[in-house]
Short mmCIF file of C-alpha atoms in Angstrom, two decimals:
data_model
loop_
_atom_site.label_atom_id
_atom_site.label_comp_id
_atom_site.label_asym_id
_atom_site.label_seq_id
_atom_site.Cartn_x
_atom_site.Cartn_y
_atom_site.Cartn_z
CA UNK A 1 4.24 16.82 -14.78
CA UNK A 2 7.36 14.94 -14.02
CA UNK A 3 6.99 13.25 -11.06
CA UNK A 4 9.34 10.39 -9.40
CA UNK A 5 7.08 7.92 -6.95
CA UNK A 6 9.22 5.54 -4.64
CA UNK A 7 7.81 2.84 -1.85
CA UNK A 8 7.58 2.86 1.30
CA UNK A 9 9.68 2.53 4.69
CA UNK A 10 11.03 -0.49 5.02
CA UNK A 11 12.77 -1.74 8.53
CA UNK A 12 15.23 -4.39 7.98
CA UNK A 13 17.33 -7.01 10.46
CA UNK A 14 21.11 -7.38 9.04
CA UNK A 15 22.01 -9.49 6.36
CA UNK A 16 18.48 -9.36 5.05
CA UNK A 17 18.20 -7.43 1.64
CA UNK A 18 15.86 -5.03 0.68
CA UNK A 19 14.20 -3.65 -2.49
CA UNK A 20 13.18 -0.43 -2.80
CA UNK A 21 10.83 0.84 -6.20
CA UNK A 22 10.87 4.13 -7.77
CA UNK A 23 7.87 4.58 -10.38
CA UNK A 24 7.83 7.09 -13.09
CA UNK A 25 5.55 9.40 -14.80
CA UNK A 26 4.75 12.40 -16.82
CA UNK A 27 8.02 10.97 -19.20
CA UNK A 28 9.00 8.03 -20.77
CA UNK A 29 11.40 5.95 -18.20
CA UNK A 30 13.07 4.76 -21.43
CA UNK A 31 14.33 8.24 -22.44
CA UNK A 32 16.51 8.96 -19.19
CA UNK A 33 18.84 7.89 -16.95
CA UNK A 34 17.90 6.69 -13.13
CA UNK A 35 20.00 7.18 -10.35
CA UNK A 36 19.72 6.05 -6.81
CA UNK A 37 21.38 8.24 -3.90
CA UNK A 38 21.32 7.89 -0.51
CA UNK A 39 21.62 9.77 2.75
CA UNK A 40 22.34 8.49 6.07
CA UNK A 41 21.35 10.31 8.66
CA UNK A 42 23.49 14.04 9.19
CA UNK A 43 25.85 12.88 6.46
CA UNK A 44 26.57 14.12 2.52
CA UNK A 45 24.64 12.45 -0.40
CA UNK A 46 26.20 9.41 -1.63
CA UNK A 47 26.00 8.39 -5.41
CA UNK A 48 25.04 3.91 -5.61
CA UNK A 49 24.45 3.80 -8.90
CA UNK A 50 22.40 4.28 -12.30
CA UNK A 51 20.48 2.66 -14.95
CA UNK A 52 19.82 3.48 -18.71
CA UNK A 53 16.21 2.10 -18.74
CA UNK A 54 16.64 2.28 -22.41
CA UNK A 55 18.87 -0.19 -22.93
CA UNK A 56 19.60 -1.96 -19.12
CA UNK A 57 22.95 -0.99 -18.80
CA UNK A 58 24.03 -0.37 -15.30
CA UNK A 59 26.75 1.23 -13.27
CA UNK A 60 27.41 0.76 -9.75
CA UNK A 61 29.70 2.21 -6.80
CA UNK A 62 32.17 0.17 -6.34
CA UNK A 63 31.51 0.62 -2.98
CA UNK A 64 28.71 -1.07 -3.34
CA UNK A 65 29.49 -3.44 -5.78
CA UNK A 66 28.36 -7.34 -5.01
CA UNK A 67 25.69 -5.93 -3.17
CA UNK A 68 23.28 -3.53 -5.07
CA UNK A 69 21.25 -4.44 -7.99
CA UNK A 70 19.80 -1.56 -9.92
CA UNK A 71 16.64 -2.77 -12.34
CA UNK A 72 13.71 -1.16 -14.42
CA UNK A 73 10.60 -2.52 -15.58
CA UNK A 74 9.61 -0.47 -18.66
CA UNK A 75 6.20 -1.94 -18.96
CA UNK A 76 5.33 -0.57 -14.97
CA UNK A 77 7.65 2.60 -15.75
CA UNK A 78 9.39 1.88 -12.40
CA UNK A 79 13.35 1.14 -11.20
CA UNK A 80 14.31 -0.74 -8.59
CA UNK A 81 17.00 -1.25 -6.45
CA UNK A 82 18.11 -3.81 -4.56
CA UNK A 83 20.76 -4.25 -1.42
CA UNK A 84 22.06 -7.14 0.01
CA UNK A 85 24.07 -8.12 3.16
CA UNK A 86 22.35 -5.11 5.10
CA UNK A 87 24.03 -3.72 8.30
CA UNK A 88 23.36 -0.85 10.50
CA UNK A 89 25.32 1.49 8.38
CA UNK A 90 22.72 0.72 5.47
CA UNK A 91 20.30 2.92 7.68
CA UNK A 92 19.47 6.04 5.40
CA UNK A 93 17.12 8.01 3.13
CA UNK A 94 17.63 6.16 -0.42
CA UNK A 95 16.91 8.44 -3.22
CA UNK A 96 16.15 8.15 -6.76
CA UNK A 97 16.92 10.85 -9.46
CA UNK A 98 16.31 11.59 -12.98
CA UNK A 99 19.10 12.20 -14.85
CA UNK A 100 18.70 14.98 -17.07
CA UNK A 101 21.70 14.33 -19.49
CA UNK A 102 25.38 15.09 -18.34
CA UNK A 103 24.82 13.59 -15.00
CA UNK A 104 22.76 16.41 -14.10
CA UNK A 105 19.16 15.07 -11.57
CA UNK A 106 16.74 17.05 -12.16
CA UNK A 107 13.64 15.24 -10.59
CA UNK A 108 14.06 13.14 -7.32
CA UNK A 109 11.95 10.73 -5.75
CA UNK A 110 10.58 11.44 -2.19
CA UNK A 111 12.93 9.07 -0.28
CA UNK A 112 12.65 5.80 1.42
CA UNK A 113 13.63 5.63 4.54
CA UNK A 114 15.38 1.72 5.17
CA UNK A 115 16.43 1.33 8.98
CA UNK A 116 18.39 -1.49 9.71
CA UNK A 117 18.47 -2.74 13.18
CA UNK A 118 18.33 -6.20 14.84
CA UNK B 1 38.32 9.57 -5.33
CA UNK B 2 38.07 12.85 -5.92
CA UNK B 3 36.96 14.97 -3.54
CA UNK B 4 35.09 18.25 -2.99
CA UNK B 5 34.84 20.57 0.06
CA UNK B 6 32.60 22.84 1.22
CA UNK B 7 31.99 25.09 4.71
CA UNK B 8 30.17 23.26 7.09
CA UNK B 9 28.26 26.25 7.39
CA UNK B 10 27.06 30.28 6.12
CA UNK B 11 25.07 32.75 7.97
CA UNK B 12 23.44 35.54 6.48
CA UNK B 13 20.91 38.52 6.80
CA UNK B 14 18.34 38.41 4.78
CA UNK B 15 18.44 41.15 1.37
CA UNK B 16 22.19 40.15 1.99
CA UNK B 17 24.19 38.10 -0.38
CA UNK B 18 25.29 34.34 0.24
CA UNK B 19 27.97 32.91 -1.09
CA UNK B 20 29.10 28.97 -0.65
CA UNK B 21 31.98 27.61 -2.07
CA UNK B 22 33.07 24.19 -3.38
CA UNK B 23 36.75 23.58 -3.35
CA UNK B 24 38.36 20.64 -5.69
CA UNK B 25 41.52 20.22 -8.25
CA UNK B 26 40.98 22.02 -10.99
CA UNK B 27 37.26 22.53 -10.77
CA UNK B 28 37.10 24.65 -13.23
CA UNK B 29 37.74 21.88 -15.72
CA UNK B 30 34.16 20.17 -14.96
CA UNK B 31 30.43 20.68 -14.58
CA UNK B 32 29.05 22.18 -11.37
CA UNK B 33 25.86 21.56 -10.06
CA UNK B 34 24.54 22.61 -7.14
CA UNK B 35 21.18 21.20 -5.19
CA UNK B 36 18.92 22.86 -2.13
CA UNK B 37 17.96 20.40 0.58
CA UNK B 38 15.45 21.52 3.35
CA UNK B 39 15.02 19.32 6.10
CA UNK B 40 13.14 16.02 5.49
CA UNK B 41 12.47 16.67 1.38
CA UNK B 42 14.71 15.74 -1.32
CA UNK B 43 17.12 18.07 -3.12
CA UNK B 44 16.47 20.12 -4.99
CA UNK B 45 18.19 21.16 -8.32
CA UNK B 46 19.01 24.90 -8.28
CA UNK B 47 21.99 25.76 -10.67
CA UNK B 48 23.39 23.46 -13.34
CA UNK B 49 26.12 23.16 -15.91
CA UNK B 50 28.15 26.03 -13.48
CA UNK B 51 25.48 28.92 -13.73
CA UNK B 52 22.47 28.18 -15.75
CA UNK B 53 19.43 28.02 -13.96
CA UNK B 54 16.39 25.20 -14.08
CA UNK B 55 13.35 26.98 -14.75
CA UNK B 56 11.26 27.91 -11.93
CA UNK B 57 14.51 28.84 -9.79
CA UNK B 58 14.98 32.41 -9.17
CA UNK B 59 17.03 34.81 -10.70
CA UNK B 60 18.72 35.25 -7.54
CA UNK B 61 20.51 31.93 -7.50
CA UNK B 62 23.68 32.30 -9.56
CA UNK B 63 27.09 30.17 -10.10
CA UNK B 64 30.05 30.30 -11.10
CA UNK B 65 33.37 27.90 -11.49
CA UNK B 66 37.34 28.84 -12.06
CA UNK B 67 40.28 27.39 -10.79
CA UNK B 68 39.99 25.51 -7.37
CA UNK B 69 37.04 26.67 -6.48
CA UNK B 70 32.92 26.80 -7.80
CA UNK B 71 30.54 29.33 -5.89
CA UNK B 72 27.18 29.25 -5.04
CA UNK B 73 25.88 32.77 -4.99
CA UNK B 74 22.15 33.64 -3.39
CA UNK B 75 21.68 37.34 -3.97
CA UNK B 76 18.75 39.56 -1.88
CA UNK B 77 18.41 36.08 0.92
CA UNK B 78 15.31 35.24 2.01
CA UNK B 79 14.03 33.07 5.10
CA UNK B 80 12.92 30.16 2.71
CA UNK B 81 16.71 29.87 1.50
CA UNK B 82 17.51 28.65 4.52
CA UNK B 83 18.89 25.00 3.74
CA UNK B 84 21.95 22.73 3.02
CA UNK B 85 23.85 22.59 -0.14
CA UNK B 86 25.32 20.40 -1.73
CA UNK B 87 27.71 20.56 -4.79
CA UNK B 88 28.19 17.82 -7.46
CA UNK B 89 30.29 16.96 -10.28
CA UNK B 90 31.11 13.54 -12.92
CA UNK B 91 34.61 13.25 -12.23
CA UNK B 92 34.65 9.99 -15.13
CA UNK B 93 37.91 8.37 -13.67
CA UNK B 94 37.56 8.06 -9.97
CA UNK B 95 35.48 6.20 -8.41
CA UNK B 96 32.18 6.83 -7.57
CA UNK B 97 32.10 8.97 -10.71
CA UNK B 98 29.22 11.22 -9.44
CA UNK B 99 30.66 12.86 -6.30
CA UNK B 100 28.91 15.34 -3.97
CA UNK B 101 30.52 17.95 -1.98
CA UNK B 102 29.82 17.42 2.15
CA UNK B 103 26.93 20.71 2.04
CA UNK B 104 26.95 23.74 3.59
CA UNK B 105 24.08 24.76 6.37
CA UNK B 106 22.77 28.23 4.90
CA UNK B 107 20.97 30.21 7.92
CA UNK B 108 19.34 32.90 7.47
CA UNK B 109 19.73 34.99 10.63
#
């Protein structure tokens, strides 16, 4: 079965980055779309960004543009993504998501949880 | 950006009939999709593409989308429907282009 795998909590100090994994299986990583979503705490989902695994192209918010790096690693069937410059308001559940076609997630990783706090 | 609303929250008995709307221009123009978050799991997907239904989601989880305004209908509401919703949609030229709706609290009183 389908199943999206992500690391662990991570607590980080500002302006330190983190990197958080998301590792697929039961489908090819190659044949869909990855998102990454987050959720800080009592507040609405909030889209980051994706990647085609299939070919590397990315998209990101431009929110968080300069900051987040979105990656895959076809060979270990996992995405990663990476944010810089963290501050407190970084603190949140981060999310990835398969996208089923026509921006549609249909499996979602467990969450991360990535407190930021000095 | 473009922007969707929904009520904070809905209350309703259970057997009753639940319905949570998603407000944004001319909604009816895009793709609705609709996910069910209970506290400290991920979302879940529950109604795509306006009405059609993953498979393993019940019958009694419907959708629809005209206008203004895409609803979130939960016929015959049971305890374990209690959760937030959340709405999404690709809106290509705004930015972010995958936008969620703020959720709505369903209890189940």
């Amino acid at each position: 079965q389908v199943q999206l795998v992500q690391s662990g909590a991570e607590v980080k100090k500002p302006g330190a980055s983190v990197k958080v994994s998301c590792k697929a299986s039961g489908y090819s990583l190659t044949s869909y779309g990855i998102h990454w979503v987050r959720q800080a705490p009592g507040q609405r989902l909030e889209w980051m960004g994706w990647i085609n695994a299939g070919n590397g192209n990315t998209k990101y918010s431009q929110k968080f543009q300069g900051r987040v790096t979105i990656t895959s690693d076809t060979s270990a069937s996992t995405a990663n993504m990476e944010l810089s410059s963290l501050r407190s308001e970084d603190t949140a559940v981060y999310y990835c998501a398969r996208d089923q076609g026509e921006l549609v997630f249909d499996y979602w990783g467990q969450g991360t949880l990535v407190t930021v706090s000095s | 950006s473009y922007v969707l609303t929904q009520p904070p929250s809905v209350s309703v008995a259970p057997g009753q009939t639940a319905r949570i709307t998603c407000g944004g221009n001319n909604i009816g123009s895009k793709s609705v999709h609709w996910y069910q978050q209970k506290p400290g799991l991920a979302p879940v997907l529950v109604v795509y593409d306006d009405s059609d239904r993953p498979s393993g989601i019940p019958e009694r989880f419907s959708g629809s989308n005209s206008g203004n305004t895409a609803t979130l209908t939960i016929s015959r509401v049971e305890a374990g429907d209690e959760a937030d919703y959340y709405c999404q949609v690709w809106h290509s030229s705004s930015d972010p282009p995958v936008v969620f709706g703020g959720g709505t609290k369903l209890t189940v009183l």
